[in-house]
Amino acid sequence: MAQTNSGFKPKPEEQTSRPWMWPLDYQGQTFSVGNKEGDMRVYLLGNPVVWWTNGVVIMLYVAIAALHLCILRRGIVLPEAVALDFERTFRAGGWLLIGWLLHYVPFFMMGRVLYFHHYFPAVLFNAMLSGVVLDFLPRNIDKAWSLVSTRPGRGVLQTTFLIVFVPTVFVSFGLFSPLAYDRAMMGKRSEDPRSEMHGLKWLSSWDF
């Protein structure tokens, strides 16, 4: 299987990608160019709001894990509920991070042609990790705030986060669903004001 995989080479003018591009949503995957007017175009791209949030979450989880290990090493005693929350997040996030690494890192060692869709199994683990971390952080920052401040406001950050982030994800889903779901598009390219994708080409490396 390894020998067969290593023999896969790109076709002439075929768009390929490298693993470092995938978490950054740096470049999508073209399935149909559609050069002529009225031709259908198919371009696969991850939802950038979700993709980039996932990337930030990985760094946040590493910081949470480092803080948790530092607390344990120094013997700092936390309230039981907070300590349990830290431990649960550390363990659940750790397994999901390992799953992401196992589905992503091996591609750096492959000599075969690689495409954007090869990252999709790893995205599932990254998205679940985002759920774990984004549930943990606002709730515990609210708890910490209530301990150091005399002002009422427990739950404010968590509520504000939900009010802002959830609609943002829904709006981005509506805007980028033709790309994220690899739906065929007809008409002008994104540079044209009449295009349904106009204004959504946030990176010059995207080609739609």
Phi, psi and omega in degrees: 000317180297320180293319179295316180298320182293343180275351180286119181238153181291148175282161178304133178065014178279139181274118178243179180210170179246154184303327182296337182285332192295308180296336181275353185056037188289326183210135179271205183225124181270127176253328179212121186284313180065066184287328185270155178301130179091350178289151176276138178241139178233118180225126183261126180212144177285150175299114187297327179297315179289314183300311184287327174298317177302320180295317178296322182298323178301316179293323178295319180296318178301320178294318178297316180297318179296319178296318180299314180294324179294319178298316179295318183294324182273355178070027179287131181265120178257160171306145187305317182295320180292316179299320179294321179295317177301313183296317180297316180293319180299314183287312181296314179296325180297316178296320180291323177295319177298318177299318178297315181297317181294331181267355183242309187302320182304336181293336178292340182259003183269139178265354183283169175292139183238147180232163182302323185291347177295340182277348189299320176300321179293326180300324180301316179292321179295320180293320177293323176298322178299318178299318180295311185289317182286346170278322185286313190296302182301321182297316184279333173293322175299317179298316180296321180296320181293337180279329186257350183241144177271350180284140175291144181168013179296130180093352183294313182297315180298317179294316179298318179301314181295320182295324183272311190286314184299310176299325178299318179296317180296317179296316179296325176299314180297321182288317189257005182301325177299332180270315183294331180256012173057039181277143180294135179244144178236145176113206187286158174285170189297337180292336182276130180302339181275354182284144176292344179257010182298133179085357183258000177275084186281337178239140181294341180281347176283141186232081176214000000 
